Amino acid sequence: MNRSRAAIEPAAQLPVARIAVAVPLPHLDRLFDYLVPVKLDEQVVVGSRVRVRFSGRLVDGFVVERVATSEHPGRLAFLARSVSPEPVLRPEIYHLARVIADRCAGTLADVLRLAIPPRHAEAERQVWSPRHAEVEKESSSAAFSGQPPQTVPESESEPAGWSRYTAGTAFLAALADGRAPRAVWSALPGEQWPERIAEAAACTLRGGRGVLIVVPDYREIARLDAALSHVLGGGQHVTLSASLGPARRYRRFLAAQRGAVRCVLGTRAAAFAPVDQLGLVVLWDDGDDLHVEPRAPYCHTREVLLSRVADNVAVLIGGFAQTSESQLLLQSGWARSLRAEPAAIRRRAPQITALGEDFQHADDAAASSARLPSVAWRAARDALARDMPVLVQVPRRGYIPSLCCQSCRQAARCAQCAGMLALRGGSQTPQCRLCGRPASAWRCGSCAGTRLRATVIGARRTAEELGRAFPGVPVRMSGKDAIVDCVPDEAALVISTPGAEPLAEGAGYGAALLLDGWALLTRPELRAAEETLRRWMNAAALVRPLSEGGRVVVLADGGLLVTQALLRWAAPWFAERELAERAELGFPPAVRMAKLTGPPDALQQFAAGLELPAEAQLLGPVPLSTGATGDSAAAVMEQLLIRVPRAQTRALTQTLHAARALASARKDPDPVRVQLDPYEIG
């Protein structure tokens, strides 16, 4: 062993490599020094992948730095081998990953797993060429060579779309001049937002700077991909998402890494993409929960992108709705608002009507059985008569099992066994979920009422009921089981769950019915009102303007602030009030909050080791759920919230990371889950 080691000579220049090993244990969250064998000197470059022996086994790692000496007092081991000389981890991406890990009380290994896609050797050996577009049957986004990117052609005319927004033209001019404006953009109803983003990207690219665009999912990628190809021309951008598969994703990642393109479009993992001379980051619909990483360290795309912003990087956060986090950026003066004047909003918006619980059911018997208000029924009927599609947004998919009394909302139970009643299949007679007995003669035990209603009507049942209300009209469904991307410009009922609404060809939907608004608003979540408005506005934005007969009917109390925001198309107004309310109550983003989740004993031990700032407040712990085995302590998970002022963020994350490291070193069997500013706080 000693003779073998003596036979290996370290590199003459900078013989020590500092390695980020792919070991996500918090107590090992640091760089480790290894000697570089002379035979691997040229291959082991900063950012390349290597294999090292760590705790008796070979693990992957990235070279973060080459230095002359090490501060480690003991003897250094040699690198086992070089996996690839490709420098996939740029220094700026390493520093970004370290910042995100520290801010989220996570580990560098967890962040690098998100930032760098797995290696694909064949893709690494290839040089991009137009044939990849033909082989993969993709858009022109893949049609580029390994040569430096071409210049984006000059536009023959000024983009008119941005002129509808206050300071919109000035925003594009600043991008073209190489400046770094920062804006929160409230899009107009019916806005062709992919074209607007493509125009902003073109202005930035013409100035010689790069662009990074992140959207929630593949449907937005498809729309923006087409817009970028149209505005920029072929070979100017790539798309990145996990759905591409290992080879295609890695080829596109390398195209950006090697500087073949300077515009990258993708979902949340693309927020870490290497982009040469980054000049603009764009985030669309930052309130969508798809922007939240479901794995450790549970970071939000907005946090990642804003961490990349330097003095010379512009920011555009856009959407039809607006989050409290975006409002905080405006309130602090860090960003400016891009919004249209009220007159422009009125010209583009459909007619929006709100109906509370005291609405009048339609006179039509079939429509009444579908629980449609007369106003909603007429709006749908008129749009269908003009051969236009009608969008129906339903909060839940499928059949919702629980029923309640329509008069007093008391839960409907079986008279025999007290089990909950449900509607099964297309049956109109409720049945007990426990004993299966039909309850055709049900009577409420509280108010003696005889009429039932579902707690929430699911998408499938809504489709059945509306099909009976509008016989002969095609009914299409879009939801989790099968999402429809687009529907033709013809009479049809389109039943969709929030977020799965298809685009309507032509000018858009003739009408939209937003059902069961109270079910969205009464969810026990901090973001219930904000998320409800986002879902409503995203659906209403697909409807034609009032001048073309477009109508939206929302089943919610018109006196609520969130409903008023929809009626007035005033997302910034609502976000301002939402942020003020959260500041008063002490909730994010006005403060920083950590959510700790775990078994009671593990959570108690974890919390006992925290050295919290004096200003910290503890909320809980409270039980979250019980396992199917019963009420045993082992089956219960508890939640503890820790709230601190924003100025104490670093102190909070440091003590959380230290506690995680201690638990990891002890090899605790039940690790505690740590989330900073979690998306869901119930």
Coordinates of N, CA and C in Angstrom, one line a residue, residues 175-335:
L175 N -33.1 47.8 -21.0 CA -32.4 46.5 -21.3 C -31.5 46.7 -22.5
A176 N -32.0 47.4 -23.5 CA -31.2 47.5 -24.8 C -29.9 48.3 -24.5
D177 N -30.0 49.3 -23.5 CA -28.8 50.1 -23.2 C -27.8 49.4 -22.3
G178 N -28.1 48.2 -21.9 CA -27.2 47.5 -21.0 C -27.4 47.8 -19.5
R179 N -28.5 48.5 -19.2 CA -28.8 48.8 -17.8 C -29.5 47.6 -17.1
A180 N -29.8 47.8 -15.8 CA -30.4 46.7 -15.1 C -31.6 47.1 -14.3
P181 N -32.7 47.3 -15.1 CA -34.0 47.7 -14.4 C -34.5 46.5 -13.7
R182 N -35.3 46.7 -12.6 CA -35.9 45.6 -11.8 C -37.4 45.9 -11.7
A183 N -38.2 45.0 -12.2 CA -39.6 45.3 -12.3 C -40.5 44.1 -11.9
V184 N -41.7 44.4 -11.3 CA -42.7 43.5 -11.0 C -43.9 43.8 -12.0
W185 N -44.2 42.9 -12.8 CA -45.1 43.2 -14.0 C -46.5 42.5 -13.7
S186 N -47.5 43.4 -13.7 CA -48.9 42.9 -13.6 C -49.5 42.9 -15.0
A187 N -49.6 41.7 -15.6 CA -50.0 41.5 -17.0 C -51.5 41.8 -17.1
L188 N -51.8 42.4 -18.3 CA -53.2 42.7 -18.6 C -54.0 41.5 -18.9
P189 N -55.3 41.5 -18.8 CA -56.2 40.4 -19.1 C -55.9 40.0 -20.6
G190 N -55.8 38.8 -20.9 CA -55.6 38.3 -22.3 C -54.3 38.6 -22.9
E191 N -53.3 39.0 -22.0 CA -52.0 39.4 -22.5 C -51.3 38.2 -23.1
Q192 N -50.7 38.4 -24.3 CA -49.8 37.4 -24.9 C -48.4 37.5 -24.2
W193 N -48.4 37.0 -23.0 CA -47.2 37.2 -22.2 C -45.9 36.6 -22.8
P194 N -46.0 35.4 -23.5 CA -44.8 34.9 -24.0 C -44.1 35.8 -25.0
E195 N -45.0 36.6 -25.8 CA -44.4 37.5 -26.8 C -43.7 38.7 -26.0
R196 N -44.3 39.1 -24.9 CA -43.7 40.2 -24.2 C -42.4 39.8 -23.6
I197 N -42.3 38.6 -23.1 CA -41.0 38.2 -22.5 C -40.0 38.0 -23.6
A198 N -40.4 37.4 -24.7 CA -39.5 37.3 -25.8 C -38.9 38.6 -26.3
E199 N -39.8 39.6 -26.3 CA -39.3 41.0 -26.7 C -38.3 41.5 -25.7
A200 N -38.5 41.3 -24.4 CA -37.5 41.7 -23.4 C -36.2 41.0 -23.6
A201 N -36.3 39.7 -23.9 CA -35.1 38.9 -24.1 C -34.3 39.3 -25.3
A202 N -35.1 39.7 -26.3 CA -34.4 40.2 -27.6 C -33.6 41.4 -27.3
C203 N -34.2 42.4 -26.6 CA -33.5 43.6 -26.2 C -32.2 43.4 -25.5
T204 N -32.3 42.4 -24.5 CA -31.1 42.1 -23.7 C -30.0 41.4 -24.6
L205 N -30.4 40.4 -25.4 CA -29.5 39.7 -26.2 C -28.8 40.6 -27.2
R206 N -29.5 41.6 -27.8 CA -28.9 42.5 -28.7 C -27.8 43.3 -28.1
G207 N -27.9 43.5 -26.8 CA -26.9 44.3 -26.1 C -25.7 43.4 -25.7
G208 N -25.7 42.1 -26.1 CA -24.6 41.2 -25.8 C -24.6 40.5 -24.5
R209 N -25.8 40.5 -23.8 CA -25.9 39.9 -22.5 C -26.8 38.7 -22.6
G210 N -26.8 37.8 -21.6 CA -27.5 36.6 -21.6 C -28.9 36.7 -20.8
V211 N -29.8 35.8 -21.1 CA -31.1 35.8 -20.5 C -31.4 34.4 -19.9
L212 N -32.1 34.5 -18.7 CA -32.5 33.2 -18.1 C -34.0 33.4 -17.7
I213 N -34.8 32.5 -18.2 CA -36.3 32.6 -18.0 C -36.8 31.3 -17.4
V214 N -37.6 31.4 -16.3 CA -38.1 30.3 -15.6 C -39.6 30.4 -15.5
V215 N -40.3 29.3 -15.9 CA -41.7 29.3 -15.8 C -42.2 28.0 -15.0
P216 N -43.5 27.9 -14.7 CA -43.9 26.8 -13.8 C -43.8 25.4 -14.4
D217 N -44.3 25.2 -15.7 CA -44.3 23.8 -16.2 C -44.1 23.8 -17.7
Y218 N -44.3 22.6 -18.2 CA -44.0 22.3 -19.6 C -44.9 23.1 -20.6
R219 N -46.2 23.4 -20.1 CA -47.1 24.1 -21.0 C -46.6 25.5 -21.3
E220 N -46.2 26.2 -20.2 CA -45.6 27.5 -20.4 C -44.3 27.5 -21.2
I221 N -43.5 26.4 -21.0 CA -42.3 26.3 -21.8 C -42.6 26.2 -23.3
A222 N -43.7 25.4 -23.7 CA -44.0 25.3 -25.1 C -44.4 26.6 -25.7
R223 N -45.2 27.4 -25.0 CA -45.7 28.7 -25.5 C -44.5 29.6 -25.6
L224 N -43.7 29.7 -24.6 CA -42.5 30.6 -24.6 C -41.5 30.2 -25.6
D225 N -41.3 28.9 -25.8 CA -40.3 28.4 -26.8 C -40.7 28.8 -28.2
A226 N -42.0 28.7 -28.5 CA -42.5 29.2 -29.8 C -42.3 30.7 -30.0
A227 N -42.6 31.5 -28.9 CA -42.4 32.9 -29.0 C -41.0 33.3 -29.2
L228 N -40.1 32.7 -28.4 CA -38.6 33.0 -28.6 C -38.1 32.6 -29.9
S229 N -38.6 31.5 -30.5 CA -38.1 31.1 -31.8 C -38.6 32.1 -32.9
H230 N -39.8 32.6 -32.7 CA -40.4 33.6 -33.6 C -39.6 35.0 -33.5
V231 N -39.3 35.4 -32.3 CA -38.8 36.7 -32.1 C -37.2 36.7 -32.3
L232 N -36.6 35.7 -31.8 CA -35.1 35.6 -31.8 C -34.6 35.0 -33.1
G233 N -35.4 34.1 -33.7 CA -34.8 33.2 -34.7 C -34.3 31.9 -34.2
G234 N -34.0 31.0 -35.1 CA -33.5 29.7 -34.7 C -32.1 29.7 -34.1
G235 N -31.9 28.8 -33.2 CA -30.5 28.6 -32.6 C -30.1 29.6 -31.6
Q236 N -31.0 30.4 -31.0 CA -30.7 31.4 -30.1 C -30.9 31.1 -28.6
H237 N -31.7 30.0 -28.4 CA -32.0 29.6 -27.0 C -32.2 28.1 -26.9
V238 N -32.2 27.6 -25.7 CA -32.4 26.2 -25.4 C -33.5 26.2 -24.2
T239 N -34.2 25.1 -24.2 CA -35.1 24.8 -23.1 C -34.6 23.7 -22.2
L240 N -34.8 23.9 -20.9 CA -34.3 22.9 -19.9 C -35.4 22.5 -19.0
S241 N -35.7 21.2 -18.9 CA -36.6 20.6 -18.0 C -36.3 19.2 -17.7
A242 N -36.8 18.6 -16.6 CA -36.5 17.3 -16.3 C -37.2 16.3 -17.2
S243 N -38.3 16.7 -17.9 CA -39.0 15.9 -18.8 C -38.3 15.6 -20.1
L244 N -37.2 16.2 -20.3 CA -36.5 16.0 -21.6 C -35.8 14.7 -21.6
G245 N -35.5 14.1 -20.5 CA -34.7 12.9 -20.5 C -33.2 13.2 -20.3
P246 N -32.4 12.3 -19.8 CA -31.0 12.6 -19.5 C -30.1 13.1 -20.6
A247 N -30.2 12.5 -21.8 CA -29.3 12.9 -22.9 C -29.7 14.3 -23.4
R248 N -30.9 14.5 -23.7 CA -31.3 15.8 -24.3 C -31.1 16.9 -23.3
R249 N -31.5 16.6 -22.0 CA -31.3 17.7 -21.0 C -29.8 18.0 -20.9
Y250 N -28.9 17.0 -20.8 CA -27.5 17.3 -20.6 C -26.9 18.0 -21.8
R251 N -27.3 17.6 -23.1 CA -26.8 18.3 -24.3 C -27.2 19.8 -24.2
R252 N -28.4 20.1 -23.8 CA -28.8 21.5 -23.8 C -28.1 22.3 -22.6
F253 N -27.9 21.6 -21.5 CA -27.1 22.2 -20.4 C -25.7 22.5 -20.9
L254 N -25.1 21.6 -21.6 CA -23.7 21.9 -22.1 C -23.7 23.0 -23.2
A255 N -24.8 23.1 -23.9 CA -24.8 24.2 -24.9 C -24.8 25.6 -24.2
A256 N -25.5 25.7 -23.1 CA -25.4 26.9 -22.3 C -24.0 27.0 -21.6
Q257 N -23.5 25.9 -21.1 CA -22.3 25.9 -20.4 C -21.1 26.3 -21.3
R258 N -21.1 25.8 -22.5 CA -20.1 26.1 -23.5 C -20.2 27.5 -24.2
G259 N -21.3 28.2 -23.9 CA -21.5 29.5 -24.5 C -22.1 29.4 -25.9
A260 N -22.7 28.3 -26.3 CA -23.2 28.2 -27.7 C -24.5 29.0 -27.8
V261 N -25.2 29.1 -26.7 CA -26.4 30.0 -26.6 C -26.4 30.8 -25.3
R262 N -27.0 32.0 -25.4 CA -27.0 32.9 -24.2 C -28.4 33.1 -23.6
C263 N -29.4 32.3 -24.1 CA -30.8 32.4 -23.6 C -31.2 31.0 -23.2
V264 N -31.6 30.9 -21.9 CA -32.0 29.6 -21.4 C -33.4 29.7 -20.8
L265 N -34.3 28.8 -21.2 CA -35.7 28.8 -20.7 C -35.9 27.4 -20.1
G266 N -36.6 27.4 -18.9 CA -36.9 26.1 -18.3 C -37.7 26.3 -17.0
T267 N -37.9 25.1 -16.4 CA -38.6 25.1 -15.1 C -37.6 25.3 -14.0
R268 N -38.1 25.0 -12.7 CA -37.3 25.5 -11.6 C -35.8 25.2 -11.5
A269 N -35.5 24.0 -12.0 CA -34.0 23.6 -11.9 C -33.2 24.5 -12.9
A270 N -33.8 25.0 -13.9 CA -33.1 25.9 -14.8 C -32.6 27.2 -14.2
A271 N -33.1 27.5 -13.0 CA -32.7 28.7 -12.3 C -31.2 28.7 -12.0
F272 N -30.6 27.5 -12.0 CA -29.2 27.4 -11.7 C -28.4 27.3 -13.0
A273 N -29.0 27.4 -14.2 CA -28.3 27.2 -15.5 C -27.2 28.2 -15.7
P274 N -26.0 27.7 -16.2 CA -24.9 28.6 -16.5 C -25.3 29.4 -17.8
V275 N -25.2 30.7 -17.6 CA -25.5 31.6 -18.8 C -24.4 32.7 -18.9
D276 N -23.8 32.8 -20.0 CA -22.7 33.7 -20.2 C -23.2 35.2 -20.1
Q277 N -22.5 36.0 -19.4 CA -22.8 37.4 -19.2 C -24.3 37.7 -18.9
L278 N -24.8 37.0 -17.9 CA -26.2 37.1 -17.6 C -26.6 38.6 -17.4
G279 N -27.6 39.0 -18.1 CA -28.1 40.4 -18.0 C -29.5 40.5 -17.6
L280 N -30.3 39.4 -17.7 CA -31.8 39.5 -17.4 C -32.2 38.1 -16.9
V281 N -32.9 38.2 -15.7 CA -33.6 37.0 -15.2 C -35.1 37.3 -15.2
V282 N -35.9 36.3 -15.7 CA -37.3 36.5 -15.8 C -38.0 35.3 -15.0
L283 N -39.0 35.6 -14.2 CA -39.8 34.6 -13.5 C -41.2 34.9 -13.8
W284 N -41.9 33.9 -14.3 CA -43.3 34.1 -14.6 C -44.2 33.3 -13.6
D285 N -45.2 34.0 -13.1 CA -46.2 33.4 -12.2 C -45.5 32.8 -10.9
D286 N -44.8 33.7 -10.2 CA -44.1 33.2 -9.0 C -44.9 32.7 -7.9
G287 N -46.2 32.9 -7.9 CA -47.1 32.3 -6.9 C -47.4 30.8 -7.1
D288 N -47.1 30.3 -8.3 CA -47.4 28.9 -8.6 C -46.5 28.0 -7.7
D289 N -47.1 27.0 -7.0 CA -46.3 26.1 -6.1 C -45.4 25.2 -6.8
L290 N -45.5 25.1 -8.2 CA -44.5 24.4 -8.9 C -43.1 25.0 -8.9
H291 N -43.0 26.3 -8.5 CA -41.7 26.9 -8.3 C -41.0 26.5 -7.0
V292 N -41.7 25.8 -6.2 CA -41.1 25.4 -4.9 C -40.5 24.0 -5.0
E293 N -39.2 23.8 -4.7 CA -38.6 22.6 -4.8 C -39.1 21.6 -3.8
P294 N -39.6 20.4 -4.2 CA -40.2 19.5 -3.1 C -39.2 18.7 -2.4
R295 N -37.9 18.8 -2.8 CA -36.8 18.1 -2.1 C -36.0 19.1 -1.4
A296 N -35.2 18.6 -0.4 CA -34.3 19.5 0.3 C -33.3 20.2 -0.6
P297 N -33.1 21.5 -0.4 CA -33.4 22.3 0.7 C -34.8 23.1 0.6
Y298 N -35.7 22.6 -0.3 CA -37.0 23.2 -0.4 C -37.0 24.7 -0.8
C299 N -36.1 25.1 -1.7 CA -35.9 26.5 -2.1 C -37.0 26.9 -3.1
H300 N -37.3 28.1 -3.2 CA -38.2 28.7 -4.2 C -37.4 29.3 -5.3
T301 N -37.9 29.1 -6.5 CA -37.2 29.7 -7.7 C -36.9 31.1 -7.6
R302 N -37.8 31.9 -7.0 CA -37.6 33.3 -6.8 C -36.4 33.6 -6.0
E303 N -36.2 32.8 -4.9 CA -35.0 33.0 -4.0 C -33.7 32.7 -4.8
V304 N -33.7 31.7 -5.7 CA -32.6 31.4 -6.4 C -32.2 32.5 -7.4
L305 N -33.2 32.9 -8.2 CA -33.0 33.9 -9.2 C -32.5 35.2 -8.6
L306 N -33.2 35.6 -7.5 CA -32.8 36.9 -6.9 C -31.4 36.8 -6.3
S307 N -31.0 35.6 -5.9 CA -29.6 35.5 -5.4 C -28.6 35.6 -6.5
R308 N -29.0 35.5 -7.8 CA -28.1 35.6 -8.9 C -27.9 37.0 -9.4
V309 N -28.8 37.9 -8.9 CA -28.8 39.3 -9.4 C -27.7 40.1 -8.8
A310 N -26.8 40.6 -9.7 CA -25.8 41.5 -9.4 C -26.2 42.9 -9.8
D311 N -25.3 43.8 -9.7 CA -25.6 45.2 -10.1 C -26.0 45.4 -11.5
N312 N -25.5 44.5 -12.4 CA -25.7 44.6 -13.8 C -26.7 43.6 -14.4
V313 N -27.5 43.0 -13.5 CA -28.5 42.0 -14.0 C -29.9 42.6 -13.7
A314 N -30.7 42.6 -14.8 CA -32.1 43.1 -14.7 C -33.0 42.0 -14.2
V315 N -34.1 42.4 -13.7 CA -35.1 41.4 -13.2 C -36.5 41.7 -13.7
L316 N -37.2 40.7 -14.1 CA -38.6 40.9 -14.5 C -39.4 39.7 -13.8
I317 N -40.3 40.0 -12.9 CA -41.1 39.1 -12.2 C -42.6 39.4 -12.7
G318 N -43.2 38.5 -13.4 CA -44.5 38.8 -14.0 C -45.5 37.8 -13.7
G319 N -46.8 38.2 -13.9 CA -47.9 37.3 -13.8 C -49.2 38.1 -13.8
F320 N -50.3 37.4 -13.9 CA -51.6 38.1 -13.9 C -51.9 38.5 -12.5
A321 N -51.5 37.7 -11.5 CA -51.7 38.0 -10.1 C -50.3 38.4 -9.5
Q322 N -50.3 38.8 -8.3 CA -49.0 39.3 -7.7 C -48.9 38.8 -6.3
T323 N -47.8 38.3 -5.9 CA -47.6 37.7 -4.6 C -47.1 38.8 -3.6
S324 N -47.3 38.4 -2.3 CA -46.8 39.3 -1.2 C -45.3 39.5 -1.3
E325 N -44.6 38.4 -1.7 CA -43.1 38.5 -1.8 C -42.7 39.6 -2.9
S326 N -43.5 39.6 -4.0 CA -43.2 40.6 -5.0 C -43.5 42.0 -4.5
Q327 N -44.6 42.1 -3.8 CA -45.0 43.4 -3.2 C -44.0 43.9 -2.3
L328 N -43.3 43.0 -1.5 CA -42.3 43.4 -0.6 C -41.1 44.0 -1.4
L329 N -40.8 43.5 -2.6 CA -39.7 44.0 -3.4 C -40.1 45.4 -3.8
L330 N -41.4 45.7 -4.1 CA -41.8 47.0 -4.5 C -41.8 48.0 -3.4
Q331 N -42.3 47.5 -2.2 CA -42.4 48.3 -1.1 C -41.1 48.8 -0.5
S332 N -40.1 47.9 -0.7 CA -38.7 48.3 -0.2 C -38.0 49.2 -1.2
G333 N -38.6 49.4 -2.4 CA -37.9 50.2 -3.4 C -36.9 49.5 -4.3
W334 N -36.8 48.2 -4.0 CA -35.8 47.4 -4.8 C -36.3 47.2 -6.2
A335 N -37.6 47.2 -6.5 CA -38.1 47.0 -7.8 C -39.2 48.0 -8.1

